[in-house]
């Protein structure tokens, strides 16, 4: 093997405290923990050991909901010391607006004004905490923003309340001078029957209705777009095209399953390859955040293998993307399939009345055009060979 698979800071591989710190309970903490919990400081040390660049957190991953001021300061002190010791940074922070019972019917979109106000308070305090550790991206995942029945929850009110909350928090960001970029994360369902704004595309449309759309982008997650039956790389491409790819959650998922948050590249090799190729081809400079968990079967040595595997597989696909881009035969076939056609140039570009009239009068030989074979089978098989090390 001639290429280096050692994770380096320039790769910007990050993990949330809740990922490698997961004690192996099922997603909804309804079953026994498999692994003893680790302190945030020890989780940072584990991430330092496997070669991660950074660590992210929800407010309550770091500071338990009912921690005293003294406990809070002690935790922060240890966490800061571990960051210094390992050199890890904190690129992203977020608020847990989904675990506490108070959010049983949503946070920003709850029907209860007290819950909405409490969620706003919690988000501001979460932003304060993240800023203390240098976070510059703030994620909003509305895990409970939704409904099981529309009988008493109006989606228009939900959108209005979510918009009001984000407009308020954008102003808070400005008033505090935190310089955050907000990244909205979509998911179609679970834990709610339906979650509002279920896909990255829906979030992109919603962002344009905000008072400060320039401050707000998206945090697409692979498992979540897959849960919606979508092509993750296409969702990411649309976000990039809109200048809104502010962060990304990488993991994996078997289609038509609950949110499995598996190790990156564990299941969907082809989709993962094209996602990595896209990020590298466009020069994405943000975090490669692995929002994933090790199998419940694992001890902490297994958790380290999980974390190493996320980064290793990303680097394998990055190298395969380089080989793809340098494969002369394959690139020639791709170029051929996208060949310019000088005769059509006069119809491309901006509208003119003359262009429209000429095009309307033009005669196309539909059968001749349709009969051309596009050789995608050959190219796709070449990709398979490349992925399997046969070219
Ligand atoms: C779940 O996919 C969500 C939460 O874990 C968190 O709020 C966000 C940040 O990665 N992803
Ligand atoms: Mn997820
Ligand atoms: Mn996520």
Coordinates of C-alpha atoms and ligand atoms in Angstrom, one line a residue:
X1 CA 0.0 0.0 0.0
X2 CA 1.6 3.2 -1.1
X3 CA -0.5 5.9 0.5
X4 CA -0.6 7.3 4.1
X5 CA -3.8 6.5 6.1
X6 CA -2.6 8.4 9.2
X7 CA -5.2 10.9 10.3
X8 CA -3.7 14.4 10.6
X9 CA -5.1 17.8 11.8
X10 CA -5.3 19.0 8.2
X11 CA -8.0 16.3 7.6
X12 CA -10.2 18.1 10.3
X13 CA -11.7 14.8 11.6
X14 CA -13.9 15.6 14.6
X15 CA -16.1 13.6 16.9
X16 CA -18.9 14.6 19.3
X17 CA -18.4 13.8 23.0
X18 CA -21.6 11.8 22.6
X19 CA -20.2 9.6 19.9
X20 CA -17.1 7.8 21.3
X21 CA -18.5 8.7 24.7
X22 CA -21.7 6.7 24.1
X23 CA -22.2 4.0 26.7
X24 CA -23.9 1.8 24.2
X25 CA -27.5 2.3 25.3
X26 CA -29.9 2.2 22.4
X27 CA -30.7 5.5 20.9
X28 CA -33.3 6.3 23.4
X29 CA -31.6 5.2 26.6
X30 CA -34.3 2.6 27.1
X31 CA -31.8 -0.2 27.7
X32 CA -28.9 -0.8 30.0
X33 CA -25.5 0.8 29.2
X34 CA -22.8 -1.5 27.9
X35 CA -19.8 0.6 28.7
X36 CA -19.1 2.7 31.8
X37 CA -19.3 6.4 31.1
X38 CA -16.2 8.5 30.6
X39 CA -15.6 12.1 31.6
X40 CA -15.4 14.7 28.8
X41 CA -11.7 15.1 29.6
X42 CA -11.1 11.3 29.2
X43 CA -13.1 11.3 26.0
X44 CA -10.8 14.0 24.7
X45 CA -7.8 11.9 25.6
X46 CA -9.3 8.9 23.8
X47 CA -9.8 11.1 20.7
X48 CA -6.3 12.4 21.0
X49 CA -5.0 8.8 21.1
X50 CA -6.7 7.9 17.9
X51 CA -5.6 11.0 16.1
X52 CA -8.7 13.2 15.8
X53 CA -8.4 16.9 15.1
X54 CA -11.3 18.1 17.2
X55 CA -14.2 17.4 19.6
X56 CA -17.7 18.8 19.6
X57 CA -20.4 18.8 22.2
X58 CA -24.0 19.4 23.2
X59 CA -24.2 21.6 26.2
X60 CA -25.2 18.7 28.4
X61 CA -22.5 16.3 27.1
X62 CA -20.1 18.6 28.8
X63 CA -22.1 20.1 31.7
X64 CA -24.9 17.9 33.1
X65 CA -28.3 19.6 33.2
X66 CA -28.3 20.0 37.0
X67 CA -24.6 20.5 37.6
X68 CA -23.8 23.0 40.4
X69 CA -21.6 26.0 39.6
X70 CA -18.7 24.4 41.4
X71 CA -19.2 21.1 39.4
X72 CA -19.5 23.1 36.2
X73 CA -16.2 24.9 36.8
X74 CA -14.4 21.7 37.7
X75 CA -15.6 20.0 34.5
X76 CA -14.6 22.9 32.4
X77 CA -11.2 23.1 34.0
X78 CA -10.5 19.3 33.3
X79 CA -11.9 19.6 29.8
X80 CA -9.7 22.6 29.0
X81 CA -6.7 20.8 30.4
X82 CA -7.3 17.8 28.3
X83 CA -7.7 20.0 25.2
X84 CA -4.4 21.6 26.0
X85 CA -2.7 18.2 26.6
X86 CA -3.9 16.7 23.3
X87 CA -4.1 19.8 21.1
X88 CA -7.7 19.0 20.1
X89 CA -9.9 22.0 19.2
X90 CA -13.6 22.6 19.5
X91 CA -15.0 23.6 16.1
X92 CA -18.7 23.0 16.8
X93 CA -21.1 23.1 19.7
X94 CA -24.8 22.5 19.9
X95 CA -27.7 22.4 22.4
X96 CA -29.5 19.3 23.5
X97 CA -33.1 20.3 22.9
X98 CA -34.3 16.7 22.7
X99 CA -33.4 14.5 25.7
X100 CA -35.1 16.3 28.6
X101 CA -38.7 15.5 29.3
X102 CA -39.6 19.1 28.9
X103 CA -39.0 18.7 25.2
X104 CA -41.4 15.8 24.8
X105 CA -43.5 17.8 22.4
X106 CA -40.7 19.9 20.8
X107 CA -38.5 22.8 21.9
X108 CA -38.7 25.8 19.6
X109 CA -41.9 24.5 18.1
X110 CA -43.6 23.3 21.2
X111 CA -47.2 24.4 21.6
X112 CA -46.3 25.6 25.1
X113 CA -44.8 29.1 25.2
X114 CA -42.9 28.2 28.4
X115 CA -41.1 25.4 26.6
X116 CA -40.3 27.6 23.7
X117 CA -38.8 30.3 26.0
X118 CA -36.9 27.7 28.0
X119 CA -35.4 26.3 24.7
X120 CA -34.3 29.8 23.7
X121 CA -32.7 30.3 27.1
X122 CA -30.9 26.9 26.9
X123 CA -29.7 27.6 23.3
X124 CA -28.3 31.0 24.4
X125 CA -26.5 29.4 27.3
X126 CA -25.2 26.7 25.0
X127 CA -23.9 29.3 22.6
X128 CA -22.1 30.9 25.6
X129 CA -20.5 27.6 26.5
X130 CA -19.4 26.8 23.0
X131 CA -17.9 30.3 22.5
X132 CA -15.9 29.7 25.7
X133 CA -14.1 26.9 23.9
X134 CA -13.8 28.6 20.6
X135 CA -16.6 26.9 18.6
X136 CA -17.4 28.8 15.4
X137 CA -20.2 26.6 14.1
X138 CA -23.4 26.1 16.1
X139 CA -25.6 23.2 15.0
X140 CA -29.4 23.1 15.5
X141 CA -30.9 19.6 15.2
X142 CA -34.6 19.7 16.0
X143 CA -35.0 16.1 17.1
X144 CA -38.3 16.8 18.8
X145 CA -39.6 19.5 16.5
X146 CA -42.5 17.6 14.9
X147 CA -45.6 15.6 15.6
X148 CA -47.1 12.1 15.7
X149 CA -50.5 13.6 14.8
X150 CA -51.4 16.9 13.2
X151 CA -54.5 17.1 15.2
X152 CA -53.2 19.9 17.5
X153 CA -49.9 20.9 16.0
X154 CA -49.9 23.3 13.1
X155 CA -46.9 23.1 10.8
X156 CA -47.3 26.7 9.9
X157 CA -47.1 27.7 13.6
X158 CA -44.1 25.3 13.9
X159 CA -42.3 27.1 11.1
X160 CA -43.2 30.5 12.5
X161 CA -41.9 29.6 16.0
X162 CA -38.7 28.0 14.6
X163 CA -38.1 31.1 12.5
X164 CA -38.7 33.5 15.5
X165 CA -36.2 31.4 17.6
X166 CA -33.5 31.4 14.9
X167 CA -34.0 35.1 14.2
X168 CA -33.6 35.8 17.9
X169 CA -30.5 33.7 18.2
X170 CA -28.9 35.3 15.1
X171 CA -29.4 38.6 16.9
X172 CA -27.9 37.1 20.1
X173 CA -24.9 35.9 18.1
X174 CA -24.4 39.4 16.8
X175 CA -24.9 41.1 20.2
X176 CA -22.4 38.8 21.8
X177 CA -19.9 39.0 18.9
X178 CA -19.5 35.2 18.8
X179 CA -19.2 35.0 15.1
X180 CA -21.0 31.7 14.9
X181 CA -22.2 30.2 11.6
X182 CA -25.5 28.4 12.3
X183 CA -25.9 25.0 10.7
X184 CA -29.3 23.4 10.6
X185 CA -29.5 19.6 10.6
X186 CA -32.4 17.8 9.1
X187 CA -33.9 14.4 9.8
X188 CA -37.1 13.0 8.5
X189 CA -38.4 11.2 11.7
X190 CA -37.3 9.6 14.9
X191 CA -37.7 10.3 17.7
X192 CA -40.8 12.1 16.5
X193 CA -43.3 10.5 14.1
X194 CA -42.5 13.3 11.6
X195 CA -39.8 15.9 12.2
X196 CA -40.4 19.4 10.7
X197 CA -38.1 20.4 7.8
X198 CA -37.2 16.7 7.2
X199 CA -34.4 17.0 4.6
X200 CA -31.4 19.2 3.8
X201 CA -33.4 20.5 0.8
X202 CA -36.3 21.6 3.1
X203 CA -33.8 23.4 5.4
X204 CA -32.3 25.3 2.4
X205 CA -35.7 26.6 1.5
X206 CA -36.4 27.6 5.1
X207 CA -33.2 29.5 5.5
X208 CA -34.2 32.0 2.9
X209 CA -37.2 33.0 5.0
X210 CA -35.0 34.1 8.0
X211 CA -33.9 37.6 8.8
X212 CA -30.2 36.7 8.6
X213 CA -30.0 34.0 5.9
X214 CA -26.3 34.8 5.4
X215 CA -25.6 33.5 9.0
X216 CA -27.4 30.2 8.5
X217 CA -26.4 27.1 6.6
X218 CA -26.9 23.4 6.9
X219 CA -25.3 20.4 8.6
X220 CA -26.4 17.5 6.3
X221 CA -26.1 14.0 7.9
X222 CA -25.6 11.0 5.8
X223 CA -27.8 8.6 7.8
X224 CA -30.7 11.2 7.9
X225 CA -30.8 11.7 4.1
X226 CA -30.6 7.9 3.7
X227 CA -33.5 7.5 6.1
X228 CA -35.5 9.7 3.7
X229 CA -34.4 7.5 0.8
X230 CA -32.3 10.2 -0.8
X231 CA -28.8 10.4 -2.4
X232 CA -26.7 12.1 0.3
X233 CA -24.1 13.5 -2.1
X234 CA -26.8 15.2 -4.2
X235 CA -28.1 16.9 -1.0
X236 CA -24.6 18.0 -0.1
X237 CA -24.0 19.2 -3.6
X238 CA -27.1 21.4 -3.5
X239 CA -26.0 22.8 -0.1
X240 CA -22.5 23.5 -1.5
X241 CA -24.1 25.1 -4.7
X242 CA -26.0 27.4 -2.4
X243 CA -22.9 28.3 -0.4
X244 CA -24.6 26.7 2.7
X245 CA -22.4 23.7 3.5
X246 CA -21.3 25.0 6.9
X247 CA -20.7 21.5 8.5
X248 CA -21.4 17.9 7.8
X249 CA -22.2 14.8 9.8
X250 CA -20.7 11.6 8.4
X251 CA -21.8 8.2 9.4
X252 CA -23.6 5.3 7.7
X253 CA -26.9 3.6 7.6
X254 CA -28.7 0.7 6.1
X255 CA -31.6 2.1 4.0
X256 CA -35.1 1.9 5.4
X257 CA -33.9 1.5 9.0
X258 CA -34.0 3.7 12.1
X259 CA -31.1 6.1 12.6
X260 CA -28.2 3.7 13.0
X261 CA -25.4 6.2 13.1
X262 CA -22.9 3.5 12.0
X263 CA -19.1 3.9 11.4
X264 CA -18.5 5.9 8.3
X265 CA -18.2 3.7 5.2
X266 CA -19.4 0.6 7.1
X267 CA -22.4 -0.1 4.8
X268 CA -22.6 2.2 1.8
X269 CA -19.3 2.1 0.0
X270 CA -20.3 3.7 -3.2
X271 CA -22.3 6.5 -1.7
X272 CA -19.5 7.2 0.8
X273 CA -16.9 7.2 -2.0
X274 CA -18.9 9.7 -4.1
X275 CA -19.4 11.9 -1.0
X276 CA -15.7 12.0 -0.2
X277 CA -14.8 12.5 -3.8
X278 CA -17.3 15.5 -3.9
X279 CA -15.9 17.1 -0.7
X280 CA -12.3 16.7 -1.9
X281 CA -13.0 17.8 -5.5
X282 CA -14.7 21.0 -4.5
X283 CA -12.2 21.8 -1.8
X284 CA -14.5 21.7 1.2
X285 CA -12.5 23.0 4.2
X286 CA -14.9 22.4 7.0
X287 CA -14.9 19.7 9.7
X288 CA -15.4 16.0 8.7
X289 CA -17.5 15.3 11.8
X290 CA -18.3 11.7 12.5
X291 CA -21.7 11.7 14.2
X292 CA -21.7 8.0 14.8
X293 CA -21.5 5.3 17.5
X294 CA -19.6 2.1 17.9
X295 CA -21.6 -1.1 17.9
X296 CA -23.2 -1.9 21.3
X297 CA -21.1 -5.1 21.3
X298 CA -17.8 -3.1 21.8
X299 CA -15.6 -2.2 24.8
X300 CA -13.6 0.9 24.6
X301 CA -10.9 -0.7 22.6
X302 CA -13.6 -1.4 20.1
X303 CA -14.7 2.2 20.3
X304 CA -11.2 3.3 19.4
X305 CA -11.3 0.9 16.4
X306 CA -14.6 2.5 15.5
X307 CA -13.1 6.0 15.6
X308 CA -10.0 4.9 13.7
X309 CA -12.2 3.2 11.1
X310 CA -14.2 6.3 10.4
X311 CA -11.1 8.3 9.6
X312 CA -9.3 5.5 7.8
X313 CA -12.2 4.8 5.5
X314 CA -12.5 8.5 4.7
X315 CA -8.8 8.5 3.8
X316 CA -9.1 5.3 1.7
X317 CA -11.9 6.9 -0.3
X318 CA -9.9 10.1 -0.6
X319 CA -7.1 8.1 -2.2
X320 CA -9.5 6.2 -4.4
X321 CA -10.9 9.6 -5.5
X322 CA -7.4 10.6 -6.5
X323 CA -6.9 7.4 -8.4
X324 CA -10.4 8.0 -10.1
X325 CA -9.4 11.5 -11.1
X326 CA -6.0 10.3 -12.5
X327 CA -7.4 7.2 -14.3
X328 CA -6.8 8.2 -17.9
X329 CA -9.0 5.6 -19.5
X330 CA -11.9 6.4 -17.2
X331 CA -11.5 10.2 -17.5
X332 CA -11.4 9.9 -21.3
X333 CA -14.8 8.0 -21.3
X334 CA -16.3 10.6 -18.9
X335 CA -15.1 13.5 -21.1
X336 CA -16.5 11.7 -24.1
X337 CA -19.9 11.4 -22.4
X338 CA -19.9 15.2 -21.7
X339 CA -18.5 16.2 -25.0
X340 CA -19.3 19.7 -26.2
X341 CA -21.5 19.9 -29.3
X342 CA -20.6 23.0 -31.3
X343 CA -23.9 22.9 -33.2
X344 CA -25.8 23.5 -29.9
X345 CA -23.6 26.4 -28.6
X346 CA -25.9 29.0 -30.2
X347 CA -28.8 27.8 -28.1
X348 CA -26.9 27.9 -24.7
X349 CA -26.7 30.8 -22.3
X350 CA -29.0 33.7 -21.7
X351 CA -32.3 34.2 -23.4
X352 CA -32.8 36.3 -26.5
X353 CA -35.9 36.5 -28.7
X354 CA -33.8 35.5 -31.7
X355 CA -32.3 32.5 -29.9
X356 CA -35.8 31.4 -28.8
X357 CA -37.2 31.8 -32.3
X358 CA -34.3 29.9 -33.9
X359 CA -34.5 27.1 -31.4
X360 CA -38.3 26.7 -31.8
X361 CA -37.7 26.4 -35.5
X362 CA -34.8 23.9 -35.2
X363 CA -35.4 20.2 -36.3
X364 CA -33.9 17.5 -33.9
X365 CA -33.3 14.0 -35.1
X366 CA -34.8 12.4 -31.9
X367 CA -34.1 8.8 -32.9
X368 CA -30.4 9.5 -33.8
X369 CA -29.9 11.3 -30.5
X370 CA -31.7 8.7 -28.5
X371 CA -29.8 5.8 -30.1
X372 CA -26.4 6.9 -28.7
X373 CA -25.1 4.4 -26.0
X374 CA -23.7 6.4 -23.0
X375 CA -21.3 3.6 -21.8
X376 CA -22.2 4.2 -18.1
X377 CA -22.1 0.4 -17.6
X378 CA -18.5 0.3 -18.6
X379 CA -17.5 3.3 -16.5
X380 CA -19.4 2.1 -13.5
X381 CA -17.7 -1.3 -13.7
X382 CA -14.4 0.5 -13.9
X383 CA -15.3 2.2 -10.7
X384 CA -16.1 -1.1 -9.1
X385 CA -12.7 -2.4 -10.2
X386 CA -11.0 0.7 -8.9
X387 CA -12.8 0.4 -5.5
X388 CA -11.8 -3.3 -5.3
X389 CA -8.2 -2.6 -6.1
X390 CA -8.4 -4.2 -9.6
X391 CA -7.3 -1.1 -11.5
Ligands
LIG1 C1 -28.1 13.8 15.7 O1 -27.8 13.4 14.4 C2 -27.7 15.2 15.9 C3 -27.3 15.5 17.4 O2 -26.5 14.4 17.7 C4 -26.5 16.7 17.3 O3 -27.4 17.8 17.7 C5 -26.2 17.0 15.9 C6 -24.8 17.4 15.7 O4 -24.0 16.5 15.1 N1 -26.5 15.7 15.2
LIG2 MN1 -28.1 10.6 13.2
LIG3 MN1 -26.1 14.5 13.4

